Amino acid sequence: MDEPADNVMFSFEKLDVWQKSVDYAHKVLHLIEKIETDRKHYRLIENCEASAVSVPSNIAEGCGRYSNKEFVQYLYIARGSLYESITQLILFSRSGWVTDQELRAMKKLSVEIGKMISALIRSLKSKRSNNQ
């Protein structure tokens, strides 16, 4: 008999930073669903979705790599995607598509995730230098 899917867990799912970044991406997707705009801004909206989803995706992909050096590289990409998506949300706020309150909440969450990513990078680099 097969195990239920919720009993199977990948190692990245245990990472607090991955869990928070999934929450972040979900919230961004929810905010974007509310945006009613003309077709000419569709690519900008699509790019914001992609960059938000890229954060937990790169954390997971990096966790699946064979070395800490590779994992760190994917964490840098995740952090860059986080900054990219916040920049787009700032633009959305200036366009009136996202409220100031929504933007503040997303910025607060992104700062927290950014600090967590940086701490994980430091930890992995420290492990790498201690093993040499």
PDB file of C-alpha atoms in Angstrom:
ATOM      1  CA  MET A   1       0.000   0.000   0.000  1.00  0.00           C
ATOM      2  CA  ASP A   2       1.297   3.457  -0.911  1.00  0.00           C
ATOM      3  CA  GLU A   3       2.088   6.028   1.746  1.00  0.00           C
ATOM      4  CA  PRO A   4      -0.129   9.144   1.748  1.00  0.00           C
ATOM      5  CA  ALA A   5       1.619  12.108   0.083  1.00  0.00           C
ATOM      6  CA  ASP A   6       1.600  14.174   3.273  1.00  0.00           C
ATOM      7  CA  ASN A   7       3.769  11.535   5.007  1.00  0.00           C
ATOM      8  CA  VAL A   8       6.493  11.895   2.386  1.00  0.00           C
ATOM      9  CA  MET A   9       8.820  14.816   2.975  1.00  0.00           C
ATOM     10  CA  PHE A  10      11.793  16.196   1.091  1.00  0.00           C
ATOM     11  CA  SER A  11      14.686  17.608   3.102  1.00  0.00           C
ATOM     12  CA  PHE A  12      14.070  21.162   1.830  1.00  0.00           C
ATOM     13  CA  GLU A  13      10.533  21.075   3.253  1.00  0.00           C
ATOM     14  CA  LYS A  14      12.056  21.022   6.736  1.00  0.00           C
ATOM     15  CA  LEU A  15      13.835  24.336   6.147  1.00  0.00           C
ATOM     16  CA  ASP A  16      12.054  27.268   7.813  1.00  0.00           C
ATOM     17  CA  VAL A  17      13.294  29.566   5.063  1.00  0.00           C
ATOM     18  CA  TRP A  18      11.722  27.369   2.394  1.00  0.00           C
ATOM     19  CA  GLN A  19       8.420  27.239   4.289  1.00  0.00           C
ATOM     20  CA  LYS A  20       8.346  31.029   4.695  1.00  0.00           C
ATOM     21  CA  SER A  21       9.245  31.575   1.063  1.00  0.00           C
ATOM     22  CA  VAL A  22       6.402  29.280  -0.048  1.00  0.00           C
ATOM     23  CA  ASP A  23       4.066  31.420   2.087  1.00  0.00           C
ATOM     24  CA  TYR A  24       5.563  34.525   0.475  1.00  0.00           C
ATOM     25  CA  ALA A  25       5.073  33.187  -3.059  1.00  0.00           C
ATOM     26  CA  HIS A  26       1.506  32.148  -2.255  1.00  0.00           C
ATOM     27  CA  LYS A  27       0.725  35.639  -0.921  1.00  0.00           C
ATOM     28  CA  VAL A  28       2.230  37.286  -4.007  1.00  0.00           C
ATOM     29  CA  LEU A  29       0.143  35.048  -6.261  1.00  0.00           C
ATOM     30  CA  HIS A  30      -2.955  35.936  -4.238  1.00  0.00           C
ATOM     31  CA  LEU A  31      -2.217  39.680  -4.515  1.00  0.00           C
ATOM     32  CA  ILE A  32      -1.676  39.398  -8.251  1.00  0.00           C
ATOM     33  CA  GLU A  33      -4.952  37.553  -8.757  1.00  0.00           C
ATOM     34  CA  LYS A  34      -6.757  40.716  -7.624  1.00  0.00           C
ATOM     35  CA  ILE A  35      -5.046  42.965 -10.148  1.00  0.00           C
ATOM     36  CA  GLU A  36      -7.276  44.051 -12.977  1.00  0.00           C
ATOM     37  CA  THR A  37      -5.209  45.666 -15.640  1.00  0.00           C
ATOM     38  CA  ASP A  38      -5.003  45.876 -19.376  1.00  0.00           C
ATOM     39  CA  ARG A  39      -3.132  43.356 -21.447  1.00  0.00           C
ATOM     40  CA  LYS A  40      -0.062  45.565 -21.949  1.00  0.00           C
ATOM     41  CA  HIS A  41       1.082  44.902 -18.362  1.00  0.00           C
ATOM     42  CA  TYR A  42       0.573  41.148 -18.489  1.00  0.00           C
ATOM     43  CA  ARG A  43       4.309  40.405 -18.853  1.00  0.00           C
ATOM     44  CA  LEU A  44       5.156  42.510 -15.817  1.00  0.00           C
ATOM     45  CA  ILE A  45       2.579  40.624 -13.748  1.00  0.00           C
ATOM     46  CA  GLU A  46       3.802  37.298 -15.112  1.00  0.00           C
ATOM     47  CA  ASN A  47       7.386  38.243 -14.237  1.00  0.00           C
ATOM     48  CA  CYS A  48       6.387  39.089 -10.653  1.00  0.00           C
ATOM     49  CA  GLU A  49       4.710  35.693 -10.322  1.00  0.00           C
ATOM     50  CA  ALA A  50       7.791  33.971 -11.701  1.00  0.00           C
ATOM     51  CA  SER A  51      10.256  35.793  -9.453  1.00  0.00           C
ATOM     52  CA  ALA A  52       8.166  35.129  -6.327  1.00  0.00           C
ATOM     53  CA  VAL A  53       7.861  31.419  -7.135  1.00  0.00           C
ATOM     54  CA  SER A  54      11.579  31.331  -7.941  1.00  0.00           C
ATOM     55  CA  VAL A  55      12.473  32.002  -4.296  1.00  0.00           C
ATOM     56  CA  PRO A  56      11.319  28.678  -2.787  1.00  0.00           C
ATOM     57  CA  SER A  57      12.063  26.847  -6.031  1.00  0.00           C
ATOM     58  CA  ASN A  58      15.749  27.824  -5.947  1.00  0.00           C
ATOM     59  CA  ILE A  59      16.024  26.997  -2.256  1.00  0.00           C
ATOM     60  CA  ALA A  60      14.637  23.534  -3.005  1.00  0.00           C
ATOM     61  CA  GLU A  61      16.830  23.051  -6.068  1.00  0.00           C
ATOM     62  CA  GLY A  62      19.936  24.113  -4.178  1.00  0.00           C
ATOM     63  CA  CYS A  63      19.107  21.753  -1.339  1.00  0.00           C
ATOM     64  CA  GLY A  64      19.032  18.937  -3.879  1.00  0.00           C
ATOM     65  CA  ARG A  65      22.557  19.639  -5.093  1.00  0.00           C
ATOM     66  CA  TYR A  66      25.546  17.607  -3.972  1.00  0.00           C
ATOM     67  CA  SER A  67      27.696  20.324  -2.468  1.00  0.00           C
ATOM     68  CA  ASN A  68      27.276  23.267  -0.139  1.00  0.00           C
ATOM     69  CA  LYS A  69      28.975  25.453  -2.750  1.00  0.00           C
ATOM     70  CA  GLU A  70      26.204  24.675  -5.249  1.00  0.00           C
ATOM     71  CA  PHE A  71      23.531  25.152  -2.578  1.00  0.00           C
ATOM     72  CA  VAL A  72      24.932  28.600  -1.761  1.00  0.00           C
ATOM     73  CA  GLN A  73      24.800  29.587  -5.429  1.00  0.00           C
ATOM     74  CA  TYR A  74      21.101  28.710  -5.586  1.00  0.00           C
ATOM     75  CA  LEU A  75      20.499  30.658  -2.365  1.00  0.00           C
ATOM     76  CA  TYR A  76      22.052  33.728  -4.020  1.00  0.00           C
ATOM     77  CA  ILE A  77      19.639  33.271  -6.915  1.00  0.00           C
ATOM     78  CA  ALA A  78      16.714  32.899  -4.479  1.00  0.00           C
ATOM     79  CA  ARG A  79      17.699  36.124  -2.710  1.00  0.00           C
ATOM     80  CA  GLY A  80      17.958  37.938  -6.027  1.00  0.00           C
ATOM     81  CA  SER A  81      14.493  36.694  -7.009  1.00  0.00           C
ATOM     82  CA  LEU A  82      13.154  37.913  -3.664  1.00  0.00           C
ATOM     83  CA  TYR A  83      14.523  41.408  -4.314  1.00  0.00           C
ATOM     84  CA  GLU A  84      13.188  41.318  -7.860  1.00  0.00           C
ATOM     85  CA  SER A  85       9.662  40.435  -6.773  1.00  0.00           C
ATOM     86  CA  ILE A  86       9.609  43.132  -4.072  1.00  0.00           C
ATOM     87  CA  THR A  87      10.732  45.704  -6.639  1.00  0.00           C
ATOM     88  CA  GLN A  88       7.821  44.690  -8.839  1.00  0.00           C
ATOM     89  CA  LEU A  89       5.393  44.914  -5.911  1.00  0.00           C
ATOM     90  CA  ILE A  90       6.691  48.431  -5.226  1.00  0.00           C
ATOM     91  CA  LEU A  91       5.908  49.306  -8.844  1.00  0.00           C
ATOM     92  CA  PHE A  92       2.463  47.724  -8.452  1.00  0.00           C
ATOM     93  CA  SER A  93       1.890  49.840  -5.344  1.00  0.00           C
ATOM     94  CA  ARG A  94       2.866  53.002  -7.178  1.00  0.00           C
ATOM     95  CA  SER A  95       0.419  52.038  -9.911  1.00  0.00           C
ATOM     96  CA  GLY A  96      -2.350  51.565  -7.346  1.00  0.00           C
ATOM     97  CA  TRP A  97      -2.622  47.813  -7.968  1.00  0.00           C
ATOM     98  CA  VAL A  98      -1.425  46.892  -4.462  1.00  0.00           C
ATOM     99  CA  THR A  99      -2.286  48.853  -1.325  1.00  0.00           C
ATOM    100  CA  ASP A 100       0.373  50.423   0.884  1.00  0.00           C
ATOM    101  CA  GLN A 101      -0.695  48.087   3.686  1.00  0.00           C
ATOM    102  CA  GLU A 102      -0.294  45.020   1.454  1.00  0.00           C
ATOM    103  CA  LEU A 103       3.123  46.246   0.315  1.00  0.00           C
ATOM    104  CA  ARG A 104       4.275  46.858   3.908  1.00  0.00           C
ATOM    105  CA  ALA A 105       3.251  43.320   4.891  1.00  0.00           C
ATOM    106  CA  MET A 106       5.080  41.828   1.908  1.00  0.00           C
ATOM    107  CA  LYS A 107       8.189  43.918   2.570  1.00  0.00           C
ATOM    108  CA  LYS A 108       8.215  42.801   6.207  1.00  0.00           C
ATOM    109  CA  LEU A 109       7.993  39.148   5.167  1.00  0.00           C
ATOM    110  CA  SER A 110      10.638  39.591   2.456  1.00  0.00           C
ATOM    111  CA  VAL A 111      13.099  41.213   4.888  1.00  0.00           C
ATOM    112  CA  GLU A 112      12.641  38.248   7.212  1.00  0.00           C
ATOM    113  CA  ILE A 113      13.182  35.765   4.373  1.00  0.00           C
ATOM    114  CA  GLY A 114      16.201  37.714   3.119  1.00  0.00           C
ATOM    115  CA  LYS A 115      17.807  37.522   6.568  1.00  0.00           C
ATOM    116  CA  MET A 116      17.074  33.793   6.752  1.00  0.00           C
ATOM    117  CA  ILE A 117      18.639  33.193   3.340  1.00  0.00           C
ATOM    118  CA  SER A 118      21.726  35.214   4.318  1.00  0.00           C
ATOM    119  CA  ALA A 119      22.056  33.282   7.581  1.00  0.00           C
ATOM    120  CA  LEU A 120      21.810  29.966   5.732  1.00  0.00           C
ATOM    121  CA  ILE A 121      24.468  31.137   3.255  1.00  0.00           C
ATOM    122  CA  ARG A 122      26.788  32.080   6.139  1.00  0.00           C
ATOM    123  CA  SER A 123      26.161  28.720   7.816  1.00  0.00           C
ATOM    124  CA  LEU A 124      26.872  26.729   4.660  1.00  0.00           C
ATOM    125  CA  LYS A 125      30.021  28.737   3.906  1.00  0.00           C
ATOM    126  CA  SER A 126      31.200  28.239   7.476  1.00  0.00           C
ATOM    127  CA  LYS A 127      30.703  24.465   7.177  1.00  0.00           C
ATOM    128  CA  ARG A 128      32.579  24.500   3.890  1.00  0.00           C
ATOM    129  CA  SER A 129      35.554  26.408   5.295  1.00  0.00           C
ATOM    130  CA  ASN A 130      35.657  24.182   8.405  1.00  0.00           C
ATOM    131  CA  ASN A 131      35.836  21.069   6.217  1.00  0.00           C
ATOM    132  CA  GLN A 132      38.877  22.278   4.297  1.00  0.00           C
TER     133      GLN A 132
END
